Short mmCIF file of C-alpha atoms and ligand atoms in Angstrom, two decimals:
data_model
loop_
_atom_site.label_atom_id
_atom_site.label_comp_id
_atom_site.label_asym_id
_atom_site.label_seq_id
_atom_site.Cartn_x
_atom_site.Cartn_y
_atom_site.Cartn_z
CA MET A 29 11.80 226.75 -9.91
CA ARG A 30 12.71 223.11 -10.02
CA TYR A 31 14.79 223.12 -13.25
CA LEU A 32 16.99 225.89 -14.61
CA PRO A 33 16.51 226.43 -18.34
CA LEU A 34 19.87 226.83 -20.09
CA ALA A 35 20.61 227.53 -23.73
CA PHE A 36 23.18 224.92 -24.65
CA ASP A 37 25.58 225.55 -27.55
CA LEU A 38 25.97 222.09 -29.09
CA ARG A 39 27.52 223.05 -32.42
CA GLY A 40 30.04 220.40 -33.37
CA ARG A 41 29.99 218.82 -29.93
CA PRO A 42 29.83 215.03 -29.74
CA CYS A 43 26.51 213.89 -28.31
CA VAL A 44 25.95 210.19 -27.71
CA ILE A 45 22.55 208.67 -28.28
CA VAL A 46 22.12 205.10 -27.08
CA GLY A 47 19.30 203.52 -29.07
CA GLY A 48 18.42 203.27 -32.75
CA GLY A 49 14.62 203.37 -32.94
CA ALA A 50 11.92 205.99 -33.37
CA ILE A 51 12.52 207.78 -30.06
CA ALA A 52 16.25 207.95 -30.60
CA THR A 53 15.55 209.36 -34.07
CA ARG A 54 13.30 212.06 -32.59
CA LYS A 55 16.02 213.16 -30.20
CA ALA A 56 18.58 213.03 -33.00
CA ARG A 57 16.43 215.37 -35.10
CA LEU A 58 16.39 217.85 -32.25
CA LEU A 59 20.12 217.64 -31.61
CA SER A 60 20.92 217.95 -35.28
CA LYS A 61 18.90 221.17 -35.45
CA ALA A 62 21.33 222.46 -32.84
CA ARG A 63 24.08 221.15 -35.13
CA ALA A 64 25.53 218.69 -32.65
CA ARG A 65 27.80 215.88 -33.83
CA LEU A 66 25.77 212.71 -33.36
CA ILE A 67 27.23 209.45 -32.12
CA VAL A 68 24.71 206.64 -32.10
CA VAL A 69 25.17 203.30 -30.35
CA ALA A 70 22.68 200.48 -31.01
CA PRO A 71 22.65 196.98 -32.50
CA GLU A 72 20.12 198.19 -35.06
CA VAL A 73 19.88 201.70 -36.42
CA GLY A 74 17.09 203.05 -38.64
CA GLU A 75 17.78 204.64 -42.02
CA GLU A 76 16.66 208.16 -41.11
CA LEU A 77 18.83 208.10 -38.01
CA LYS A 78 21.82 206.92 -40.04
CA GLY A 79 21.26 209.84 -42.40
CA LEU A 80 21.10 212.35 -39.55
CA VAL A 81 24.34 211.00 -38.10
CA ARG A 82 26.05 211.17 -41.48
CA ASP A 83 24.93 214.78 -42.04
CA SER A 84 26.19 215.77 -38.60
CA GLY A 85 29.66 214.44 -39.33
CA GLY A 86 29.22 211.85 -36.57
CA GLN A 87 29.45 208.11 -36.31
CA VAL A 88 27.23 205.06 -35.91
CA PHE A 89 28.41 202.16 -33.71
CA GLN A 90 26.25 199.21 -34.62
CA ALA A 91 26.88 197.32 -31.38
CA SER A 92 25.60 196.75 -27.88
CA TYR A 93 26.17 199.51 -25.36
CA ARG A 94 29.21 199.49 -23.09
CA ALA A 95 30.60 202.26 -20.88
CA GLY A 96 33.46 203.02 -23.27
CA CYS A 97 30.89 204.38 -25.75
CA LEU A 98 30.74 207.52 -23.62
CA ASP A 99 34.46 208.27 -23.86
CA SER A 100 34.17 211.18 -26.26
CA ALA A 101 30.69 212.33 -25.19
CA GLU A 102 29.78 215.78 -23.95
CA LEU A 103 26.08 214.99 -23.60
CA VAL A 104 24.28 211.65 -23.35
CA ILE A 105 20.82 210.44 -24.22
CA ALA A 106 19.49 206.96 -23.47
CA ALA A 107 16.57 206.01 -25.68
CA THR A 108 16.53 202.23 -25.78
CA SER A 109 13.50 200.07 -25.02
CA ASP A 110 15.50 198.22 -22.35
CA ALA A 111 15.08 199.80 -18.89
CA GLY A 112 18.20 198.00 -17.65
CA VAL A 113 20.40 199.45 -20.39
CA ASN A 114 18.90 202.91 -19.89
CA ALA A 115 19.71 202.77 -16.17
CA GLU A 116 23.25 201.65 -16.90
CA VAL A 117 23.80 204.51 -19.35
CA SER A 118 22.51 206.98 -16.77
CA ARG A 119 24.81 205.58 -14.10
CA ASP A 120 27.89 205.59 -16.35
CA ALA A 121 27.18 209.12 -17.58
CA GLN A 122 26.73 210.46 -14.08
CA ALA A 123 29.92 208.78 -12.94
CA ARG A 124 31.66 210.79 -15.68
CA ARG A 125 29.82 214.00 -14.73
CA LEU A 126 28.14 214.09 -18.13
CA PRO A 127 24.67 215.58 -18.54
CA VAL A 128 22.29 212.73 -19.27
CA ASN A 129 18.70 212.37 -20.34
CA VAL A 130 16.82 209.09 -20.24
CA VAL A 131 13.64 209.25 -22.25
CA ASP A 132 10.54 208.91 -20.07
CA ALA A 133 12.52 208.27 -16.87
CA PRO A 134 12.89 211.62 -15.06
CA ALA A 135 14.54 209.96 -12.04
CA LEU A 136 17.47 208.88 -14.25
CA CYS A 137 17.95 212.30 -15.86
CA THR A 138 20.22 215.17 -14.93
CA PHE A 139 18.50 217.32 -17.57
CA THR A 140 15.16 217.15 -19.38
CA PHE A 141 13.97 218.46 -22.70
CA PRO A 142 11.49 221.31 -22.43
CA SER A 143 8.64 221.85 -24.88
CA ILE A 144 10.20 224.02 -27.55
CA VAL A 145 8.89 226.87 -29.65
CA GLU A 146 11.26 227.46 -32.52
CA ARG A 147 11.65 230.49 -34.74
CA GLY A 148 14.95 230.30 -36.59
CA PRO A 149 17.68 231.27 -34.17
CA VAL A 150 15.10 232.08 -31.48
CA SER A 151 14.08 229.20 -29.27
CA ILE A 152 11.80 229.14 -26.26
CA GLY A 153 11.83 226.23 -23.85
CA ILE A 154 8.91 225.55 -21.53
CA SER A 155 9.41 223.21 -18.62
CA SER A 156 6.93 222.33 -15.93
CA GLY A 157 9.70 220.67 -13.99
CA GLY A 158 8.08 217.33 -14.67
CA ALA A 159 4.95 218.42 -12.78
CA ALA A 160 2.63 218.71 -15.78
CA PRO A 161 4.10 218.05 -19.22
CA VAL A 162 0.68 218.44 -20.85
CA LEU A 163 0.41 221.92 -19.37
CA ALA A 164 3.81 222.79 -20.84
CA ARG A 165 2.61 221.58 -24.22
CA GLY A 166 -0.54 223.73 -23.91
CA ILE A 167 1.58 226.80 -23.13
CA ARG A 168 3.67 225.99 -26.13
CA ALA A 169 0.57 225.96 -28.35
CA GLN A 170 -0.40 229.37 -27.04
CA LEU A 171 3.03 230.81 -27.74
CA GLU A 172 3.03 229.29 -31.21
CA ALA A 173 -0.17 231.18 -31.91
CA LEU A 174 1.10 234.43 -30.48
CA LEU A 175 4.47 234.62 -32.18
CA SER A 176 4.75 235.38 -35.85
CA PRO A 177 6.00 232.46 -37.94
CA ARG A 178 8.43 234.98 -39.43
CA LEU A 179 10.02 235.90 -36.12
CA GLY A 180 13.04 233.82 -37.09
CA THR A 181 13.46 235.85 -40.28
CA LEU A 182 13.35 239.02 -38.22
CA ALA A 183 15.99 237.67 -35.85
CA GLU A 184 18.19 236.70 -38.79
CA LEU A 185 17.77 240.13 -40.33
CA ALA A 186 18.82 241.67 -37.02
CA ALA A 187 21.80 239.34 -36.74
CA GLY A 188 22.97 240.42 -40.20
CA MET A 189 22.77 244.09 -39.21
CA ARG A 190 24.37 243.90 -35.78
CA ASP A 191 27.81 245.05 -36.81
CA ALA A 192 26.46 247.88 -38.97
CA VAL A 193 24.32 249.09 -36.08
CA LYS A 194 27.28 248.89 -33.72
CA GLN A 195 29.30 251.10 -36.03
CA ALA A 196 26.58 253.60 -36.79
CA LEU A 197 25.19 254.16 -33.31
CA PRO A 198 26.72 254.87 -29.91
CA GLU A 199 25.91 252.27 -27.30
CA SER A 200 23.43 254.56 -25.58
CA ALA A 201 21.24 254.72 -28.70
CA ARG A 202 21.35 251.06 -29.67
CA ARG A 203 18.81 249.73 -27.29
CA ASP A 204 16.14 252.20 -28.41
CA PHE A 205 17.00 251.44 -31.99
CA TRP A 206 16.54 247.69 -31.58
CA GLU A 207 13.33 248.20 -29.67
CA TRP A 208 12.09 250.22 -32.58
CA VAL A 209 13.18 247.47 -35.01
CA PHE A 210 11.35 244.73 -33.13
CA SER A 211 8.16 246.59 -32.31
CA GLY A 212 7.73 248.96 -35.23
CA PRO A 213 7.39 248.98 -38.99
CA VAL A 214 10.47 246.83 -39.65
CA ALA A 215 8.92 243.95 -37.71
CA ALA A 216 5.53 244.63 -39.28
CA GLU A 217 7.00 244.47 -42.78
CA VAL A 218 8.90 241.25 -42.12
CA GLU A 219 5.88 239.62 -40.47
CA ALA A 220 3.74 240.60 -43.44
CA GLY A 221 6.18 238.70 -45.68
CA ARG A 222 8.00 241.76 -47.02
CA THR A 223 11.48 241.10 -45.68
CA GLY A 224 13.18 243.21 -48.36
CA GLU A 225 11.11 246.24 -47.42
CA GLY A 226 11.87 245.61 -43.72
CA GLN A 227 15.60 245.53 -44.47
CA ARG A 228 15.35 248.68 -46.55
CA LEU A 229 13.57 250.50 -43.73
CA LEU A 230 16.13 249.37 -41.19
CA GLU A 231 18.97 250.57 -43.38
CA ALA A 232 17.23 253.87 -44.07
CA ALA A 233 16.80 254.45 -40.35
CA LEU A 234 20.48 253.74 -39.77
CA ALA A 235 21.56 256.08 -42.54
CA ASP A 236 19.31 258.88 -41.37
CA PRO A 237 21.04 260.78 -38.57
CA ASP A 238 17.86 262.58 -37.47
CA MET A 239 16.07 259.27 -37.37
CA ASN A 240 13.16 260.54 -39.40
CA ALA A 241 12.61 257.09 -40.75
CA MET A 242 12.11 255.83 -37.22
CA ASN A 243 9.20 258.15 -36.66
CA ARG A 244 7.28 256.71 -39.53
CA GLY A 245 3.69 255.87 -38.74
CA GLU A 246 1.71 253.12 -40.37
CA VAL A 247 -1.80 251.78 -40.56
CA TYR A 248 -3.08 248.26 -40.02
CA LEU A 249 -6.49 247.71 -41.57
CA VAL A 250 -7.68 244.69 -39.67
CA GLY A 251 -10.79 242.56 -39.95
CA GLY A 252 -12.06 241.80 -36.46
CA GLY A 253 -14.49 239.10 -37.56
CA PRO A 254 -18.19 238.86 -36.73
CA GLY A 255 -17.93 239.00 -32.95
CA ASP A 256 -16.51 235.87 -31.36
CA PRO A 257 -12.92 236.84 -30.43
CA ASP A 258 -11.85 233.26 -31.07
CA LEU A 259 -12.34 233.92 -34.77
CA LEU A 260 -9.57 236.51 -34.99
CA THR A 261 -6.51 235.65 -37.04
CA PHE A 262 -3.12 235.36 -35.37
CA ARG A 263 -1.89 238.33 -37.31
CA ALA A 264 -4.88 240.44 -36.30
CA LEU A 265 -4.12 239.69 -32.66
CA ARG A 266 -0.44 240.55 -33.01
CA LEU A 267 -1.17 243.89 -34.66
CA MET A 268 -3.85 244.64 -32.07
CA GLN A 269 -1.16 244.16 -29.44
CA ARG A 270 1.19 246.51 -31.22
CA ALA A 271 -1.02 249.51 -31.99
CA ASP A 272 -0.67 252.94 -30.38
CA VAL A 273 -4.17 253.97 -31.30
CA VAL A 274 -7.26 252.13 -32.50
CA LEU A 275 -10.17 253.42 -34.56
CA TYR A 276 -13.10 251.06 -34.32
CA ASP A 277 -16.76 251.05 -35.12
CA ARG A 278 -19.98 249.61 -33.84
CA LEU A 279 -19.59 246.17 -35.34
CA VAL A 280 -16.44 245.40 -33.37
CA SER A 281 -17.50 243.37 -30.36
CA ASP A 282 -16.45 244.37 -26.84
CA GLN A 283 -14.66 241.07 -26.42
CA VAL A 284 -12.58 241.68 -29.53
CA LEU A 285 -11.82 245.24 -28.44
CA GLU A 286 -10.60 243.97 -25.09
CA LEU A 287 -7.72 242.25 -26.87
CA VAL A 288 -6.26 245.54 -28.10
CA ARG A 289 -3.15 246.64 -26.20
CA ARG A 290 -4.29 248.07 -22.87
CA ASP A 291 -2.69 251.46 -23.18
CA ALA A 292 -3.63 252.07 -26.80
CA GLU A 293 -5.82 255.12 -27.30
CA ARG A 294 -9.35 254.14 -28.39
CA ILE A 295 -11.35 256.21 -30.83
CA TYR A 296 -14.92 255.29 -31.67
CA VAL A 297 -15.81 256.19 -35.22
CA GLY A 298 -18.95 254.13 -35.46
CA LYS A 299 -21.77 254.97 -37.71
CA LYS A 300 -25.33 254.68 -36.59
CA LYS A 301 -28.00 254.19 -39.19
CA GLN A 302 -29.53 257.48 -40.36
CA PHE A 303 -27.05 259.69 -38.52
CA HIS A 304 -23.54 259.08 -39.68
CA SER A 305 -21.68 260.09 -36.52
CA VAL A 306 -18.29 260.32 -38.21
CA PRO A 307 -18.35 260.86 -41.96
CA GLN A 308 -16.21 258.39 -43.92
CA ASP A 309 -14.09 261.20 -45.25
CA ASP A 310 -13.14 262.27 -41.72
CA ILE A 311 -12.13 258.72 -40.85
CA ASN A 312 -9.94 258.51 -43.93
CA GLN A 313 -8.27 261.80 -43.03
CA ARG A 314 -7.89 260.83 -39.37
CA LEU A 315 -5.98 257.70 -40.36
CA VAL A 316 -3.60 259.78 -42.46
CA ASP A 317 -3.09 262.40 -39.72
CA LEU A 318 -2.40 259.87 -36.97
CA ALA A 319 0.07 257.99 -39.13
CA LEU A 320 1.83 261.25 -40.00
CA GLU A 321 2.24 261.84 -36.27
CA GLY A 322 4.26 258.62 -36.29
CA LYS A 323 1.62 256.44 -34.67
CA LYS A 324 0.94 252.79 -35.29
CA VAL A 325 -2.70 253.05 -36.17
CA LEU A 326 -5.06 250.11 -35.98
CA ARG A 327 -8.19 250.48 -38.06
CA LEU A 328 -10.33 247.70 -36.66
CA LYS A 329 -13.43 246.72 -38.57
CA GLY A 330 -16.16 244.17 -38.10
CA GLY A 331 -15.96 241.11 -40.33
CA ASP A 332 -13.67 241.54 -43.31
CA PRO A 333 -12.45 245.03 -44.23
CA PHE A 334 -12.95 244.44 -47.94
CA ILE A 335 -16.50 243.15 -47.74
CA PHE A 336 -18.97 246.03 -47.33
CA GLY A 337 -16.39 247.61 -45.08
CA ARG A 338 -15.19 250.56 -47.17
CA GLY A 339 -11.68 249.35 -46.44
CA GLY A 340 -10.74 250.08 -50.03
CA GLU A 341 -11.58 253.76 -49.64
CA GLU A 342 -9.58 254.08 -46.46
CA ILE A 343 -6.38 252.66 -47.83
CA ASP A 344 -6.85 254.52 -51.10
CA ARG A 345 -6.27 257.72 -49.15
CA LEU A 346 -3.29 256.19 -47.36
CA ALA A 347 -1.76 255.14 -50.66
CA ASP A 348 -2.15 258.73 -51.95
CA ALA A 349 -0.39 260.04 -48.86
CA GLY A 350 2.43 257.49 -49.16
CA ILE A 351 1.68 255.97 -45.77
CA PRO A 352 2.56 252.32 -45.36
CA PHE A 353 -0.32 250.01 -44.55
CA GLN A 354 -1.24 246.39 -44.44
CA VAL A 355 -4.60 244.67 -44.65
CA VAL A 356 -5.57 241.68 -42.55
CA PRO A 357 -8.63 239.76 -43.66
CA GLY A 358 -11.29 238.81 -41.19
CA ILE A 359 -14.09 236.29 -41.15
CA THR A 360 -16.96 238.02 -42.85
CA ALA A 361 -20.44 237.99 -41.29
CA ALA A 362 -21.75 235.64 -43.97
CA ALA A 363 -19.16 232.97 -43.18
CA GLY A 364 -19.38 233.43 -39.42
CA CYS A 365 -23.17 233.56 -39.17
CA ALA A 366 -23.65 230.68 -41.58
CA SER A 367 -21.27 228.40 -39.69
CA TYR A 368 -22.65 229.27 -36.28
CA ALA A 369 -26.21 228.84 -37.52
CA GLY A 370 -25.53 225.50 -39.19
CA ILE A 371 -26.38 226.79 -42.67
CA PRO A 372 -23.77 225.76 -45.26
CA LEU A 373 -23.57 228.56 -47.82
CA THR A 374 -23.16 226.10 -50.66
CA HIS A 375 -24.31 222.51 -50.85
CA ARG A 376 -24.36 220.15 -53.78
CA ASP A 377 -28.12 219.61 -53.46
CA PHE A 378 -29.13 223.24 -53.07
CA ALA A 379 -26.66 225.89 -54.13
CA GLN A 380 -23.72 225.96 -56.50
CA SER A 381 -22.89 229.57 -55.80
CA VAL A 382 -23.36 232.20 -53.14
CA ARG A 383 -23.83 235.94 -53.45
CA PHE A 384 -23.06 238.62 -50.88
CA ILE A 385 -25.45 241.51 -51.47
CA THR A 386 -25.94 244.84 -49.77
CA GLY A 387 -29.52 245.36 -48.66
CA HIS A 388 -28.80 248.93 -47.60
CA LEU A 389 -31.61 251.24 -48.70
CA GLN A 390 -30.70 254.39 -50.55
CA GLN A 391 -33.36 257.07 -50.18
CA GLY A 392 -35.72 254.31 -49.11
CA GLU A 393 -35.05 252.24 -52.21
CA LEU A 394 -33.16 249.16 -53.22
CA HIS A 395 -31.84 248.93 -56.75
CA LEU A 396 -30.70 245.37 -57.25
CA PRO A 397 -30.62 243.00 -60.24
CA TRP A 398 -33.66 241.10 -58.92
CA GLN A 399 -34.01 238.91 -62.00
CA GLU A 400 -30.51 237.52 -61.45
CA LEU A 401 -31.01 237.17 -57.72
CA ALA A 402 -34.18 235.17 -58.24
CA SER A 403 -32.48 232.53 -60.36
CA PRO A 404 -32.26 229.06 -58.79
CA GLY A 405 -29.30 227.12 -57.40
CA GLN A 406 -27.74 229.91 -55.37
CA THR A 407 -27.64 231.21 -51.83
CA LEU A 408 -28.28 234.90 -51.25
CA VAL A 409 -26.78 236.66 -48.27
CA PHE A 410 -28.00 240.18 -47.58
CA TYR A 411 -25.87 242.44 -45.42
CA MET A 412 -27.51 245.52 -43.88
CA GLY A 413 -30.85 244.21 -45.01
CA LEU A 414 -33.03 244.48 -41.91
CA THR A 415 -34.80 247.74 -42.74
CA GLY A 416 -35.36 246.65 -46.30
CA LEU A 417 -36.31 243.06 -45.45
CA ASP A 418 -39.89 243.44 -46.57
CA THR A 419 -38.81 244.84 -49.94
CA ILE A 420 -36.18 242.14 -50.40
CA CYS A 421 -38.63 239.30 -49.81
CA ARG A 422 -41.35 240.82 -51.98
CA GLN A 423 -39.04 241.58 -54.89
CA LEU A 424 -37.56 238.08 -54.88
CA VAL A 425 -41.06 236.57 -55.02
CA ARG A 426 -42.17 239.02 -57.68
CA HIS A 427 -39.22 237.97 -59.83
CA GLY A 428 -39.91 234.28 -59.56
CA LEU A 429 -38.74 232.73 -56.29
CA ALA A 430 -41.39 230.67 -54.51
CA GLU A 431 -42.90 232.19 -51.38
CA SER A 432 -41.89 228.97 -49.64
CA THR A 433 -38.17 229.52 -50.35
CA PRO A 434 -36.45 229.04 -46.97
CA ALA A 435 -35.01 232.22 -45.47
CA ALA A 436 -33.31 233.02 -42.18
CA LEU A 437 -32.20 235.96 -40.11
CA VAL A 438 -29.12 235.69 -37.94
CA GLU A 439 -28.89 238.40 -35.31
CA LYS A 440 -25.52 239.15 -33.63
CA GLY A 441 -24.09 236.00 -35.17
CA THR A 442 -21.24 234.10 -33.43
CA THR A 443 -21.75 236.06 -30.18
CA ARG A 444 -23.34 234.92 -26.96
CA GLU A 445 -26.43 236.86 -28.00
CA GLN A 446 -26.85 235.12 -31.33
CA ARG A 447 -30.44 234.45 -32.40
CA VAL A 448 -31.56 232.63 -35.52
CA VAL A 449 -35.02 233.03 -36.97
CA VAL A 450 -36.01 230.66 -39.73
CA GLY A 451 -39.00 230.97 -42.03
CA ASP A 452 -39.54 231.58 -45.72
CA LEU A 453 -39.86 234.53 -48.06
CA ALA A 454 -43.52 234.91 -47.11
CA SER A 455 -43.07 234.80 -43.35
CA LEU A 456 -39.62 236.25 -42.58
CA PRO A 457 -40.57 239.97 -42.37
CA ARG A 458 -43.40 239.15 -39.94
CA LEU A 459 -41.12 236.89 -37.85
CA ALA A 460 -38.49 239.64 -37.70
CA THR A 461 -41.03 242.03 -36.21
CA GLU A 462 -42.49 239.47 -33.83
CA GLU A 463 -39.06 238.55 -32.54
CA SER A 464 -37.88 242.20 -32.51
CA ILE A 465 -34.74 241.33 -34.44
CA GLU A 466 -32.18 244.13 -34.30
CA ALA A 467 -29.01 245.05 -36.16
CA PRO A 468 -26.54 243.66 -36.85
CA ALA A 469 -28.48 240.97 -38.60
CA LEU A 470 -27.86 239.00 -41.74
CA THR A 471 -30.47 237.56 -44.09
CA ILE A 472 -29.80 234.24 -45.78
CA VAL A 473 -32.11 233.04 -48.56
CA GLY A 474 -32.11 229.67 -50.31
CA GLY A 475 -32.60 225.94 -49.95
CA VAL A 476 -29.54 225.61 -47.70
CA VAL A 477 -31.49 227.33 -44.92
CA SER A 478 -33.58 224.19 -44.55
CA LEU A 479 -30.46 222.38 -43.26
CA HIS A 480 -30.35 224.56 -40.15
CA ARG A 481 -32.72 222.33 -38.16
CA LYS A 482 -30.42 219.37 -38.49
CA LEU A 483 -26.98 220.99 -38.60
CA ARG A 484 -27.20 223.65 -35.91
CA TRP A 485 -24.67 223.18 -33.15
CA PHE A 486 -24.05 226.55 -31.55
CA ASP A 487 -26.41 227.24 -28.70
CA PRO A 488 -25.21 230.30 -26.80
N1 LIG B 520 -17.32 244.12 -43.18
C1 LIG B 520 -18.41 243.43 -42.53
C2 LIG B 520 -19.76 243.87 -43.01
C3 LIG B 520 -20.09 245.30 -42.74
S1 LIG B 520 -21.71 245.73 -43.26
C4 LIG B 520 -18.23 241.92 -42.74
O1 LIG B 520 -17.41 241.49 -43.54
O2 LIG B 520 -18.93 241.17 -42.06
C5 LIG B 520 -22.64 245.54 -41.80
C6 LIG B 520 -23.57 244.36 -41.90
O3 LIG B 520 -22.88 243.16 -41.68
C7 LIG B 520 -24.65 244.36 -40.85
O4 LIG B 520 -25.73 245.19 -41.21
C8 LIG B 520 -25.05 242.91 -40.85
O5 LIG B 520 -25.88 242.62 -41.93
C9 LIG B 520 -23.74 242.22 -41.09
N2 LIG B 520 -23.13 241.74 -39.83
C10 LIG B 520 -21.91 242.06 -39.34
N3 LIG B 520 -21.66 241.38 -38.21
C11 LIG B 520 -22.73 240.61 -37.97
C12 LIG B 520 -23.07 239.68 -36.96
N4 LIG B 520 -22.25 239.41 -35.94
N5 LIG B 520 -24.27 239.05 -37.05
C13 LIG B 520 -25.11 239.32 -38.06
N6 LIG B 520 -24.83 240.18 -39.04
C14 LIG B 520 -23.66 240.83 -39.01
#
């Protein structure tokens, strides 16, 4: 370790910034977040900087720098465009044993600013010790993605409850309690934007001597997207990292599943066409039972849970049982496959609307409003339509669409095994057989399909 990260309490402390331009202003913004008292020395000082100084209860000296400017300082920053002045400030500060930072001149600094991730009172500094600032910035971006934007709210909630927790619990129990707060339903509620509910839960747990409230299970119904793990939402990833047990089905890709917390129990509840390996009703009940055992249950589904995902039925049962749950949307197959195949679902020249349709056969039949589907100016996307592909194409033609209407199949869209087959309503069933297209596959019908040749970009 080349530099020691320290958390500096600057509240009300006089910090001198030499310089009045854009860089000085940037540093002033940072210091004023830490509520320092700003003292700015420069012949010319910008308006924003003046405002920051005023708000901090500090002072602007519109003058050239001289050593006396550092008299009251506890921390010094040199941010002028004059290398000579910057060096002088560094020398004077060091002579007075004051911590000093000179922007973009590491050799003149006794401290540097790390890349910072900020969440309310929580701050994370990343320093590469000057070796690779761009690397530090990259790490920062990763942390930004990983940490809930509401982490600060959670920390503030905790701060507000510290005394109450101290009074209610003996020291030996506090640590477990806070761990529960930050990794359990309180955190989940706050991160889902329900701070009031999080607070209520925390208070209930404190008031409940047997800690029943702490053993509360919950369910996260999460859309895992069409396959490419890069298409997960931040929230999906966080909840995947938090779960005790995961119930997943066939559509969830291995790469997505790999991102679930390592020691979470994995339960496959996939359905295979024709034989339903786990009946929906059993899944619904299983979710309830696991949550009642106090587990954090992740119900991970392909695509979006509310689009042909029966997510509604699963949480209906949870709602009946009074089990808390949250739903995280995912990128549905239509959006994922269309993007990765270069087929815009709407386009001013071809389609003013798009329909998501189930092509799932029931007792070998498809009852769909064919007349409506065959009307022009729309894109049709059939989910689960591989077995019934022949019927779909024939019915659309019978009800008025031209045989030459462009149509495509996207197999295993967004994954490294993606294949796209493009033809028209007359040829697509034959092409599907020739190419041995397998599930999961999505059928897209409409003029927009003709754009694929030009707009495709993903070539796994
Ligand atoms: N909830 C899911 C859909 C479940 S229905 C979603 O929002 O995407 C299952 C159907 O989705 C499959 O039969 C197939 O038509 C489609 N599908 C899901 N993932 C797919 C993928 N990666 N590529 C192509 N089709 C996919």
